[in-house]
Coordinates of C-alpha atoms in Angstrom, one line a residue:
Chain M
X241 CA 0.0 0.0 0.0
X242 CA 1.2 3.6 -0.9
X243 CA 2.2 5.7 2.1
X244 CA 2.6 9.6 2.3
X245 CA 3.2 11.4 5.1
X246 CA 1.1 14.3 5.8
X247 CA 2.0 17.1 8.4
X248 CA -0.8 18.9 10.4
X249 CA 1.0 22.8 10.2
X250 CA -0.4 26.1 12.1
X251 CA 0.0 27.8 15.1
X252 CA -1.3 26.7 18.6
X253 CA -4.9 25.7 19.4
X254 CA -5.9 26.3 16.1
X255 CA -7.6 22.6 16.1
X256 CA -4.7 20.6 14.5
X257 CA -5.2 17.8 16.9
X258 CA -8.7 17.8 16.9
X259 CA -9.2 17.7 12.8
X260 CA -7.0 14.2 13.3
X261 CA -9.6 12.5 15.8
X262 CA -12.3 13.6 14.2
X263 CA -10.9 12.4 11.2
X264 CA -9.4 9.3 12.8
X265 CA -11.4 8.5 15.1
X266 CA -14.6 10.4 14.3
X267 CA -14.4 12.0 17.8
X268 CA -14.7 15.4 19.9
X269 CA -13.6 17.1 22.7
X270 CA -14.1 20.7 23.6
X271 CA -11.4 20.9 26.0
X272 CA -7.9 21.7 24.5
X273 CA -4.9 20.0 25.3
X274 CA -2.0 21.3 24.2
X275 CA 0.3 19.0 22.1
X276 CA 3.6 18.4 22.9
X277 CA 6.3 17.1 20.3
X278 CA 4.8 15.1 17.6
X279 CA 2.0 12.7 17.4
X280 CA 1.3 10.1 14.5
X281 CA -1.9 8.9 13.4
X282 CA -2.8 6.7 10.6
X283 CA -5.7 6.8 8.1
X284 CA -6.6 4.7 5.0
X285 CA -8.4 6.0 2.3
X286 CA -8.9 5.5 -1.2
X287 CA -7.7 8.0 -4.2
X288 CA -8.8 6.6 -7.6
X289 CA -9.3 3.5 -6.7
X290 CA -5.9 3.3 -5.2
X291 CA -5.8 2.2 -1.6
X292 CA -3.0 5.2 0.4
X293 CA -2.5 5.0 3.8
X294 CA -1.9 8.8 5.4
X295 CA 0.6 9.2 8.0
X296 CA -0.5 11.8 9.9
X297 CA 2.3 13.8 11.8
X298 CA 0.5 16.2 14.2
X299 CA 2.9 19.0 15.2
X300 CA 3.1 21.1 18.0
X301 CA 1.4 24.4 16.9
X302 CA 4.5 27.1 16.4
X303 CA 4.4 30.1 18.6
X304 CA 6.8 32.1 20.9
X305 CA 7.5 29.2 22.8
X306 CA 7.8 26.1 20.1
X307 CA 9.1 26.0 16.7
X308 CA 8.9 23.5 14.0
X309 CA 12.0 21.5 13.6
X310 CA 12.8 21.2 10.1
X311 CA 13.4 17.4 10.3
X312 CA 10.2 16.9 11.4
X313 CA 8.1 18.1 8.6
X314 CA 11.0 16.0 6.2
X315 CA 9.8 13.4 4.1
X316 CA 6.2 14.9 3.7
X317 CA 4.0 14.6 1.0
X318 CA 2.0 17.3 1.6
X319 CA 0.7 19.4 4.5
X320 CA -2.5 20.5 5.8
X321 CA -2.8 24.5 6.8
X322 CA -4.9 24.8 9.4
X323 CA -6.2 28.4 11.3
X324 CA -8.2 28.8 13.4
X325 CA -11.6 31.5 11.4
X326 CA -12.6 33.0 14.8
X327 CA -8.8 34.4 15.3
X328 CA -7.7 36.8 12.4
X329 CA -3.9 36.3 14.0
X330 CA -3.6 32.3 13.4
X331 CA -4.5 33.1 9.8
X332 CA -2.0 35.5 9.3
X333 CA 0.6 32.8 11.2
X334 CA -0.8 29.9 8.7
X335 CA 0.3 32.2 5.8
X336 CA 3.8 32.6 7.3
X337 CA 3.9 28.6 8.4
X338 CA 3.5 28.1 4.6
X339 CA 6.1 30.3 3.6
X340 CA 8.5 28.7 6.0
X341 CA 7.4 25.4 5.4
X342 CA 7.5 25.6 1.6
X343 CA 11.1 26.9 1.9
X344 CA 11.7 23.4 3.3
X345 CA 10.4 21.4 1.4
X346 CA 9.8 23.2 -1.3
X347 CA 6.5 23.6 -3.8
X348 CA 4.5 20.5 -2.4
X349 CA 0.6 19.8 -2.3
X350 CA -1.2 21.5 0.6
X351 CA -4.5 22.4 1.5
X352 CA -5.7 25.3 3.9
X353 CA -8.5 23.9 6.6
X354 CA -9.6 26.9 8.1
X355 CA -11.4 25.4 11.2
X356 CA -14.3 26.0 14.0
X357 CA -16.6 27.2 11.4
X358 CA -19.0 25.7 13.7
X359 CA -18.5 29.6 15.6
X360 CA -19.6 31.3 12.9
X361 CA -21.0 34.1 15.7
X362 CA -17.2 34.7 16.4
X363 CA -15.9 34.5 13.0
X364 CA -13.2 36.3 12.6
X365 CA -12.4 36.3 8.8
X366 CA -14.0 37.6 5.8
X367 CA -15.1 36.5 2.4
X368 CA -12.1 38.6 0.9
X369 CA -9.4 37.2 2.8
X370 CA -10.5 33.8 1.7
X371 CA -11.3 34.7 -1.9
X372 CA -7.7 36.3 -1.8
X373 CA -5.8 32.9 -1.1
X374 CA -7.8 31.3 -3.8
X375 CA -7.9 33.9 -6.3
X376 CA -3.3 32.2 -5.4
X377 CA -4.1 28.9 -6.1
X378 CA -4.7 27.7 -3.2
X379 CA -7.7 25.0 -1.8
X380 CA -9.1 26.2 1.1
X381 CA -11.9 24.7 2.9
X382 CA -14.0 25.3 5.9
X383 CA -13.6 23.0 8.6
X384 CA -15.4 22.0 11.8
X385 CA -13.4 19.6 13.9
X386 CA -16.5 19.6 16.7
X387 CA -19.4 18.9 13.8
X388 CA -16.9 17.4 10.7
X389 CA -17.9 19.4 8.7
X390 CA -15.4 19.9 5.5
X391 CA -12.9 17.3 7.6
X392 CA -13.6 14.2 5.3
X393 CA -12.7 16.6 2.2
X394 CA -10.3 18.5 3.5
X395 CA -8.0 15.2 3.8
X396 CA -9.3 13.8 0.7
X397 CA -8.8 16.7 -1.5
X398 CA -4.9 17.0 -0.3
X399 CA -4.6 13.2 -0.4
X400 CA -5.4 14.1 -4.1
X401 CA -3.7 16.2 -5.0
X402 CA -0.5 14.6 -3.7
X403 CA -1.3 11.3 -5.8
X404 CA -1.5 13.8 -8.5
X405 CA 2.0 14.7 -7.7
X406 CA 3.1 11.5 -6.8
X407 CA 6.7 11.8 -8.0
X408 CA 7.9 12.0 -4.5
X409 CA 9.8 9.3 -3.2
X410 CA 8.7 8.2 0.0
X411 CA 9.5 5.6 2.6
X412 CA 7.1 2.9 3.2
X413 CA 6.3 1.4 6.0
X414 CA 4.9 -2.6 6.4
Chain T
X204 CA 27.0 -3.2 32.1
X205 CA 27.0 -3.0 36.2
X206 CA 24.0 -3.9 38.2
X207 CA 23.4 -1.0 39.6
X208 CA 23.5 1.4 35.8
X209 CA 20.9 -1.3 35.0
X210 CA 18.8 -0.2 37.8
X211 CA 19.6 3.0 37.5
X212 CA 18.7 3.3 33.9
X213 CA 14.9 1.3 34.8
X214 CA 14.5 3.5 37.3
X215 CA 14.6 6.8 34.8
X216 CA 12.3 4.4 32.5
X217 CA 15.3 4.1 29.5
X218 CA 16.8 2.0 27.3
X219 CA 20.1 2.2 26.0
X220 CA 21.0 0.5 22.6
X221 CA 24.0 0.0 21.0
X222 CA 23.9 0.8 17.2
X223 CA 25.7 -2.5 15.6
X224 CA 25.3 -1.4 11.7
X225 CA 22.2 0.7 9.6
X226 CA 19.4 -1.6 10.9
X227 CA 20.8 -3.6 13.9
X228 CA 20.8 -2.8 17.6
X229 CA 21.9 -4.1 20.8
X230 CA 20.3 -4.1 24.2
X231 CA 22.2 -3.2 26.3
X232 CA 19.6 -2.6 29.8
X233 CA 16.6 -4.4 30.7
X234 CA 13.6 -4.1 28.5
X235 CA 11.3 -2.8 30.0
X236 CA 6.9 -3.3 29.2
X237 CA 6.5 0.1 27.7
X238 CA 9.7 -0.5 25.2
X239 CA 8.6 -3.7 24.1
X240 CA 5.0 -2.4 23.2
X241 CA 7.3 -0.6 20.5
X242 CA 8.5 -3.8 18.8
X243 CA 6.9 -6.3 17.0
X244 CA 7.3 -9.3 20.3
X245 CA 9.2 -8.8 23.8
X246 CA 12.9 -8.3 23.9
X247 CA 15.4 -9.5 26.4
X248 CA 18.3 -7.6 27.5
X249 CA 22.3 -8.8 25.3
X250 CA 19.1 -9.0 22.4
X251 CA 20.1 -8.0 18.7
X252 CA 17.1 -5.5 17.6
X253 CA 16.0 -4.2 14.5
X254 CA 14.4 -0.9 15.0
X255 CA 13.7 0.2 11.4
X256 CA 10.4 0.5 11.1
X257 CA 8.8 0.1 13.9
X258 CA 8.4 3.7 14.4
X259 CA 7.6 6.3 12.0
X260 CA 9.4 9.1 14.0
X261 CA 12.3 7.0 15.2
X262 CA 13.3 6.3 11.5
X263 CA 12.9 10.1 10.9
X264 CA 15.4 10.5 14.0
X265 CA 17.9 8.0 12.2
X266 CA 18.3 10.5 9.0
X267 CA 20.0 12.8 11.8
X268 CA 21.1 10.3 14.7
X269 CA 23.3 8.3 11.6
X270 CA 25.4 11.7 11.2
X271 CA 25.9 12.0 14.7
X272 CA 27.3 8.5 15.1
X273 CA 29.2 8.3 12.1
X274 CA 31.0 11.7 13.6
X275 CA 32.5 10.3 17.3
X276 CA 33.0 14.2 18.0
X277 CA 29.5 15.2 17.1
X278 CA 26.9 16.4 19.8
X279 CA 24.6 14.3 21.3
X280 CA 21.5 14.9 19.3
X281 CA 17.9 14.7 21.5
X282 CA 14.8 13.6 19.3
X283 CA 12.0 15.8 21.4
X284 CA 9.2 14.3 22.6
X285 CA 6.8 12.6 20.5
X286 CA 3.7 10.3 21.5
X287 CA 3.1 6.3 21.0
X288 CA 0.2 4.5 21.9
X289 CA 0.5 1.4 23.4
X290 CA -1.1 -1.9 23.2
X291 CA -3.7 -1.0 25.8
X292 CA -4.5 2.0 23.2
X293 CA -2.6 4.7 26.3
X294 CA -0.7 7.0 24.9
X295 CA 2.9 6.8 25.9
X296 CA 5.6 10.2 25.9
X297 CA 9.0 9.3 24.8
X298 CA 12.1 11.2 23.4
X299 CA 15.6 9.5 21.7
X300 CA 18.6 10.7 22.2
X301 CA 21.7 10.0 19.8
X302 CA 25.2 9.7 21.6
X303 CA 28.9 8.7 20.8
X304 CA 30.3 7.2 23.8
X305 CA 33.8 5.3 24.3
X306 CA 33.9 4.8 21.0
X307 CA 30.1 3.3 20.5
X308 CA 27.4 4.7 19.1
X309 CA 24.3 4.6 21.5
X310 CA 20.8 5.1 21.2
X311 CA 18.9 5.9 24.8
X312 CA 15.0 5.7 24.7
X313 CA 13.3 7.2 27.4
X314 CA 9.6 7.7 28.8
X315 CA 9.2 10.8 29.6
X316 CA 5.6 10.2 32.2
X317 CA 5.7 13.3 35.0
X318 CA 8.2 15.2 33.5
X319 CA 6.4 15.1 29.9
X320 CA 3.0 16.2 31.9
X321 CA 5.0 19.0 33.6
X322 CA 6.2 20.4 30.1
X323 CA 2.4 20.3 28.6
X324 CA 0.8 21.4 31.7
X325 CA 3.8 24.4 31.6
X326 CA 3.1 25.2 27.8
X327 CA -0.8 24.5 28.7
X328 CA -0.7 27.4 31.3
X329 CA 1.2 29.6 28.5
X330 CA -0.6 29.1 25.8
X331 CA -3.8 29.8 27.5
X332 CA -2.1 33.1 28.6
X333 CA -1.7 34.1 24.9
X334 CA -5.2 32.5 24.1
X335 CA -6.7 35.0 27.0
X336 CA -4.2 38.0 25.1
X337 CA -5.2 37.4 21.9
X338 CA -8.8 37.1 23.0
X339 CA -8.3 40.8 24.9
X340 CA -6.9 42.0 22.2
X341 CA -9.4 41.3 19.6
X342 CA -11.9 42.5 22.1
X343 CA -10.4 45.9 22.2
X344 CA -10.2 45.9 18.7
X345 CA -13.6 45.2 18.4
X346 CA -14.6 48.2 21.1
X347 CA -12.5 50.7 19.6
X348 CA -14.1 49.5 16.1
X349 CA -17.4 50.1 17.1
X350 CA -16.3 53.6 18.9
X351 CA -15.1 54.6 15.7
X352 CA -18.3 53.6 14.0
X353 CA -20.0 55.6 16.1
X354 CA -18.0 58.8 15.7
X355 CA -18.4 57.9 11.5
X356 CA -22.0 58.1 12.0
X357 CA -22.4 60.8 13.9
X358 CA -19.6 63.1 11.7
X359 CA -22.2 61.6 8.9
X360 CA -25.0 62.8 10.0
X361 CA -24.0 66.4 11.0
X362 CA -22.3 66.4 7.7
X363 CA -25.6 65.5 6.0
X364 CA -26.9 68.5 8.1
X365 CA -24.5 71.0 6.4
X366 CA -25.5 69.2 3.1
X367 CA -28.6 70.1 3.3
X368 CA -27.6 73.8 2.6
X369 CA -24.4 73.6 0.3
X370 CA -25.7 70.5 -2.0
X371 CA -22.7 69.3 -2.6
X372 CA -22.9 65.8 -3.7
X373 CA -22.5 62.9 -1.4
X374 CA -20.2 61.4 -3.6
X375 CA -17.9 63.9 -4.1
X376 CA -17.8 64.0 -0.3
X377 CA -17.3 59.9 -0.1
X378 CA -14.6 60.2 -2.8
X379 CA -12.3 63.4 -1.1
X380 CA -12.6 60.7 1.9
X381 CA -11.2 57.7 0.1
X382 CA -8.5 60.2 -2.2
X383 CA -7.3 61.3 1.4
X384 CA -7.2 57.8 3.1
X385 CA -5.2 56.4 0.5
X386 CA -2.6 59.2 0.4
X387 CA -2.6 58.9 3.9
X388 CA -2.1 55.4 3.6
X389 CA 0.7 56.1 0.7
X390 CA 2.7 58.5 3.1
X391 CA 2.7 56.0 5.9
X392 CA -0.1 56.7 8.4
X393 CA -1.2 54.0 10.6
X394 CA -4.2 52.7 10.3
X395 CA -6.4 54.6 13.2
X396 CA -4.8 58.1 11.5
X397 CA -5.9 56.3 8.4
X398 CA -9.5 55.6 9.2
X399 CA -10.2 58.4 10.8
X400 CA -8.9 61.1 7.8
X401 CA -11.2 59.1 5.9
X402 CA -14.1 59.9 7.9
X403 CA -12.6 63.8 8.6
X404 CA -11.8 64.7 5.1
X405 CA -15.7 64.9 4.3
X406 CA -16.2 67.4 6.7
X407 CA -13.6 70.4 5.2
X408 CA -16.3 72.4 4.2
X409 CA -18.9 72.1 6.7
X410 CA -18.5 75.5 7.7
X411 CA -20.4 76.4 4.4
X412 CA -23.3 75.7 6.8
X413 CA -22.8 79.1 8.5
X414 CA -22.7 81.1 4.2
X415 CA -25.6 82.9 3.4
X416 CA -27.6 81.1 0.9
X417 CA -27.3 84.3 -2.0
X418 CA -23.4 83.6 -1.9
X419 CA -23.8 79.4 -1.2
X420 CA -26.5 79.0 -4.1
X421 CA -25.4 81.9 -5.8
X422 CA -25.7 81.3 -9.7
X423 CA -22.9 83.3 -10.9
X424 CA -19.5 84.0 -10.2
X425 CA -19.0 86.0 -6.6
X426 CA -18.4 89.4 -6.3
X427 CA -15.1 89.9 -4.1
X428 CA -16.6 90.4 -1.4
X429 CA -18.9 87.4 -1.8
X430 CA -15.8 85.8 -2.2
X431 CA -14.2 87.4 0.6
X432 CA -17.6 86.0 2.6
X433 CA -17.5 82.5 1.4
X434 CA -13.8 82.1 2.7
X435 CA -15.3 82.7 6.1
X436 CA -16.2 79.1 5.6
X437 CA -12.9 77.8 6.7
X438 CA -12.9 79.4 10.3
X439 CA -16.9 78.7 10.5
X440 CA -16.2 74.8 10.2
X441 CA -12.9 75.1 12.5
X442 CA -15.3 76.6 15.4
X443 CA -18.2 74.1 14.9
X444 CA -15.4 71.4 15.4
X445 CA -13.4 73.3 18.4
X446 CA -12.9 72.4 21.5
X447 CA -13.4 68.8 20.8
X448 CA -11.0 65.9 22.7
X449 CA -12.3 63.6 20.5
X450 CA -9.0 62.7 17.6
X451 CA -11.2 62.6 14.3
X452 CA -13.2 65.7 15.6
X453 CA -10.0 67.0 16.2
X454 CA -8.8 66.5 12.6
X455 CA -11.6 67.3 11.2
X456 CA -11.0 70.7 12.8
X457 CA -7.8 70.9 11.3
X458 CA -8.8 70.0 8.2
X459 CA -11.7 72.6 8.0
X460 CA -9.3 75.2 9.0
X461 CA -6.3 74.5 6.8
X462 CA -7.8 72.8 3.9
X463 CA -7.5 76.9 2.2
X464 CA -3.9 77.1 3.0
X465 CA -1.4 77.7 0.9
X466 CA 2.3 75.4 1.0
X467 CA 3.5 79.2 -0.3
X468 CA 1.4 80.9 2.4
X469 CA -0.7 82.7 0.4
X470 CA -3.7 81.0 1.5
X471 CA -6.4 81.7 4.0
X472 CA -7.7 82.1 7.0
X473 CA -4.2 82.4 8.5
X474 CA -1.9 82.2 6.0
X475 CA -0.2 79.6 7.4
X476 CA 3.1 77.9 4.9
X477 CA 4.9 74.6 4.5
X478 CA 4.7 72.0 7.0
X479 CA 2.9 74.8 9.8
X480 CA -0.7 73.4 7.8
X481 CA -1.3 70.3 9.3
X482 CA -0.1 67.1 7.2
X483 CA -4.0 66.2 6.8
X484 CA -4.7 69.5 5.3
X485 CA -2.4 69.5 2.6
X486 CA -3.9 66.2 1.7
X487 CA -6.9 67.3 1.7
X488 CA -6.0 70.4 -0.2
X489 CA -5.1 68.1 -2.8
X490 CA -7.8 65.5 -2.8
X491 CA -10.3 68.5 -3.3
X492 CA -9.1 70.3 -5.9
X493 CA -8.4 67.4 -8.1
X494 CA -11.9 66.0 -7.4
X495 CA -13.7 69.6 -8.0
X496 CA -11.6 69.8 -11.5
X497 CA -12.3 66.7 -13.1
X498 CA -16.1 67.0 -12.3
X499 CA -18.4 69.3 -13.5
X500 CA -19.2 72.6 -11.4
X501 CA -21.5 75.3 -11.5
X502 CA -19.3 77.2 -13.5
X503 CA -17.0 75.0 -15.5
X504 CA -17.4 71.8 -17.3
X505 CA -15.2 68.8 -15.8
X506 CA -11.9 68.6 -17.0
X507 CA -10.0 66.0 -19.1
X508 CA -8.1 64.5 -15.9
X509 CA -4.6 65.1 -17.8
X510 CA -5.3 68.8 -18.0
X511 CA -6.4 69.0 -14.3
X512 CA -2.8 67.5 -13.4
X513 CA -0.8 69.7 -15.4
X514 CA -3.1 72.8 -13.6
X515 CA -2.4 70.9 -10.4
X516 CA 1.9 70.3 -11.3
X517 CA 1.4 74.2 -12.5
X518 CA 0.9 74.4 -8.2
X519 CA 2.7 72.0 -6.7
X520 CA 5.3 73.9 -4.4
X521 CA 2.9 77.2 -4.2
X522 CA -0.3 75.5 -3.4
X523 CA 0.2 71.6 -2.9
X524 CA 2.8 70.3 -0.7
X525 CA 5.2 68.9 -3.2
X526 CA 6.0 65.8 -1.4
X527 CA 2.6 65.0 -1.0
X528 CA 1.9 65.4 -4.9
X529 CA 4.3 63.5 -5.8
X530 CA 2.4 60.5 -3.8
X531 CA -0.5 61.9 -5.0
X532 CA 0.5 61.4 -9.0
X533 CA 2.0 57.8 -8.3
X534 CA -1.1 57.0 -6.7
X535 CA -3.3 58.1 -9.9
X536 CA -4.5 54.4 -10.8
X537 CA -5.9 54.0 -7.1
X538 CA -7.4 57.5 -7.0
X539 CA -9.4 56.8 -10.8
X540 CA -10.3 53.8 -9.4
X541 CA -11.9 55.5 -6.4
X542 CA -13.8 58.2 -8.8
X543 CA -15.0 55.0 -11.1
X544 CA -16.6 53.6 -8.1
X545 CA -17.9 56.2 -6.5
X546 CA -19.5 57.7 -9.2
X547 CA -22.1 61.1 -8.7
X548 CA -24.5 62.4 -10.8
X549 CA -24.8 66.1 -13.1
X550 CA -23.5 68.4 -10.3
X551 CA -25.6 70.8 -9.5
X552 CA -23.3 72.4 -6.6
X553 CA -22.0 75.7 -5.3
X554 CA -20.0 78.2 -6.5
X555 CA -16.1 76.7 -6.3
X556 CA -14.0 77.7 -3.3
X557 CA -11.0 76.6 -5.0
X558 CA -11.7 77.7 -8.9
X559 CA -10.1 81.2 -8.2
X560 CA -7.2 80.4 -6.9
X561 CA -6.2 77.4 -8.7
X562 CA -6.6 78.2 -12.3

């Protein structure tokens, strides 16, 4: 079975750890834990009627106090952006993440999840700053770790677009 | 390896292996439960492991832990913590470190347990402290948003009062605000300055409100003393906005008061020159002549926008400030796209305040 390692990439309590159990695990939890070094999950799905098996490194969101080690996000196939919509200043850190993690591993598949658009009361983000990422190229969709809503596609739609890029070599694992 | 290292090393929950070759590994402490939940069956100590592939993140260590011990001088390299889930489905904290020692190359595995809860619980506390920051932050940003609003609407409405009288179009009003903000922006200003000079710059001629109507509405070109009257406008507007603590209120004063001035001082009321006429002023000064020249007025048709900037260049260093043209002209595209979209109907306005002095 094909394997591609997929890093979870944004600042702190932005929901990284949450879109994985919903998507893992279909669960929930309101409380947030802060995650500490690096946790891997592992989800099968299939692309084109090929069956890939997603490694899914959760990082430790980057802020003042953490920063992403290089070596951790090596090897990746792609990466999932993820801010938070009811805090304009993780959005702004997601679009910095991406510049720092593109100049790692360079021009690789990655899709933007901007998440907890279950709080659309406290949204924080508007039609223009979405329209502006896309209008770049980029796949953005609205997430909702607590409902899963857009999760499913979200990880399917950059699972996609790395077998469209498949000319990676990766390491398998049996 | 003595008895008591062994014990030691259980007692701080690690395992130390010694690196044989690429894939290989010796045991060289006990195993312990939480180790062997790692590999694919139990392990004895003096045991010959292969540790490929049993962890994602531990290969990913390897890349850098293989330089390390193919370099005997090279720092110990530490993994960081990452998370494992056992065989009872608990997730397990460990970190790897990579050392050259007497010659071997050794791999330590430990559980991190309290110590890994007292770094998340530390970063826990932290982060909730920026979360609680960002949240206050955001909330002020929200207040002072609506404040402003507020001020907007009620500099609006007391504009719309003076409106009333003069019948200068709304637009051309809207449009010396977003020609203003954007210079503004151009030069440098923060955004509050920014905002609020949008909202401000309406307001230059409100003191029109205090010009008899047979000079305001007047049909035909002023007399000079009409004229003479109609300058009164500037001081009018500066005393309706006086005395206010509030910034944009404050500006708007200002800008009522100076919009008339002259960077040569040979303007009016005061006669004030160069950088004495408040920055906001002189952009004003700009934003409304250009606007009142490439419309039509009362007593001229609206100009072809290249001859209103040679008329305006003609002035830049009497009447304009001539940095502030200069940001004006390079900002052109951005100021045409302002007057596409906020476009006004056949003028029907006042005699010009400007027309005199500019042409």
């Amino acid at each position: 079975m094909i394997q591609k390692k997929i890093c979870m990439v944004g600042t702190f309590a932005v929901g990284k750890t949450s879109l994985v159990r919903r998507y893992v695990s279909s669960l929930f939890s309101e409380k947030y834990l802060t995650t500490v070094g690096v946790k891997i999950d592992k989800k099968t799905l299939t692309v084109d009627n090929e069956e890939v098996m997603l490694m899914l490194w959760d990082l430790a969101g980057e802020d003042e106090f953490c920063e992403i080690r290089p070596s951790y996000v090596r090897g990746s196939s792609g990466y999932l952006l993820v801010c938070d919509g009811t805090r304009k200043m993780s959005f702004e850190d997601a679009i910095c993440l991406h510049g720092k993690i593109s100049g790692i591993l360079g021009d690789i598949p990655f899709v933007m999840a901007i998440n907890k658009h279950d709080l659309k009361d406290d949204w924080a983000l508007s039609d223009s700053d979405v329209q502006k990422l896309k209008a770049q190229g980029w796949q953005v969709v609205l997430t909702s770790a607590k409902t899963g809503e857009g999760v499913e596609q979200a990880f399917k739609l950059l699972a996609e677009q790395i077998m469209k890029q498949n000319n990676t070599p990766q390491r398998e694992y049996s | 390896m003595p008895d008591t290292l062994f014990s030691l090393y259980s007692t701080l929950q690690t395992v130390v292996l010694e690196r044989q070759d690429d894939t290989r590994f010796i045991l060289l402490t006990e195993s312990t439960p939480w180790f062997c939940d790692l590999l694919p069956k139990a392990c004895v100590a003096r045991e010959t492991l292969v540790l490929q592939g049993i962890s994602p993140f531990l290969d990913n260590f390897f890349f850098d832990a293989n330089e390390v011990w193919s370099d005997q001088n090279a720092e110990p390299l530490c993994s960081g913590p990452w998370v494992e889930v056992n065989s009872e489905g608990m997730e397990i904290a460990l970190q790897a470190d990579a050392i050259n020692q007497a010659g071997k190359c050794l791999l330590l595995i430990q559980k991190l347990g309290q110590s890994y809860e007292h770094q998340v619980n530390i970063l826990q506390a932290a982060r909730q402290n920026l979360l609680t920051r960002e949240h206050l932050e955001a909330e002020i940003h929200k207040r002072t948003e609506q404040i402003r609003l507020r001020e907007e609407e009620i500099a609006m409405r007391l504009l719309a009062a003076s409106g009333v009288r003069d019948e200068e179009t709304g637009a051309h009003v809207r449009r010396i605000g977003m020609y203003s903000a954007a210079i503004a922006d151009s030069l440098g200003w923060d955004q509050l300055n920014i905002d609020e000079i949008r909202v401000a710059a309406p307001m230059h001629d409100i003191g029109k409100i205090g010009i008899p109507d047979n000079i305001l509405l007047k049909p035909a070109k002023l007399t000079s003393e009409e004229y003479s009257i109609m300058q009164g406008h500037a001081e009018i507007g500066a005393n309706m906005l006086d005395g206010s603590d509030i910034p944009l209120l404050i500006m708007a004063r200002d800008i009522a008061y100076c919009h008339h001035e002259r960077w040569d001082g040979r303007g009016y009321p005061r006669g004030l020159a160069g950088s004495d006429i408040p920055e906001s002023a002189r952009i004003v000064a700009i934003a409304d002549v250009y606007d009142a020249l490439v419309h039509q007025r009362i007593y001229k048709p609206a100009f072809p926008e290249a001859h209103a900037i040679e008329l305006m260049t003609n002035q830049s260093g009497s009447y304009f400030d001539p940095d502030i043209f200069s940001v004006f002209i390079e900002l052109l595209p951005e100021i045409r796209r302002i007057r596409e979209e906020i476009r006004e109907n056949a003028y029907s306005g006042t005699p010009d305040d400007h027309y005199p002095y500019v042409l």
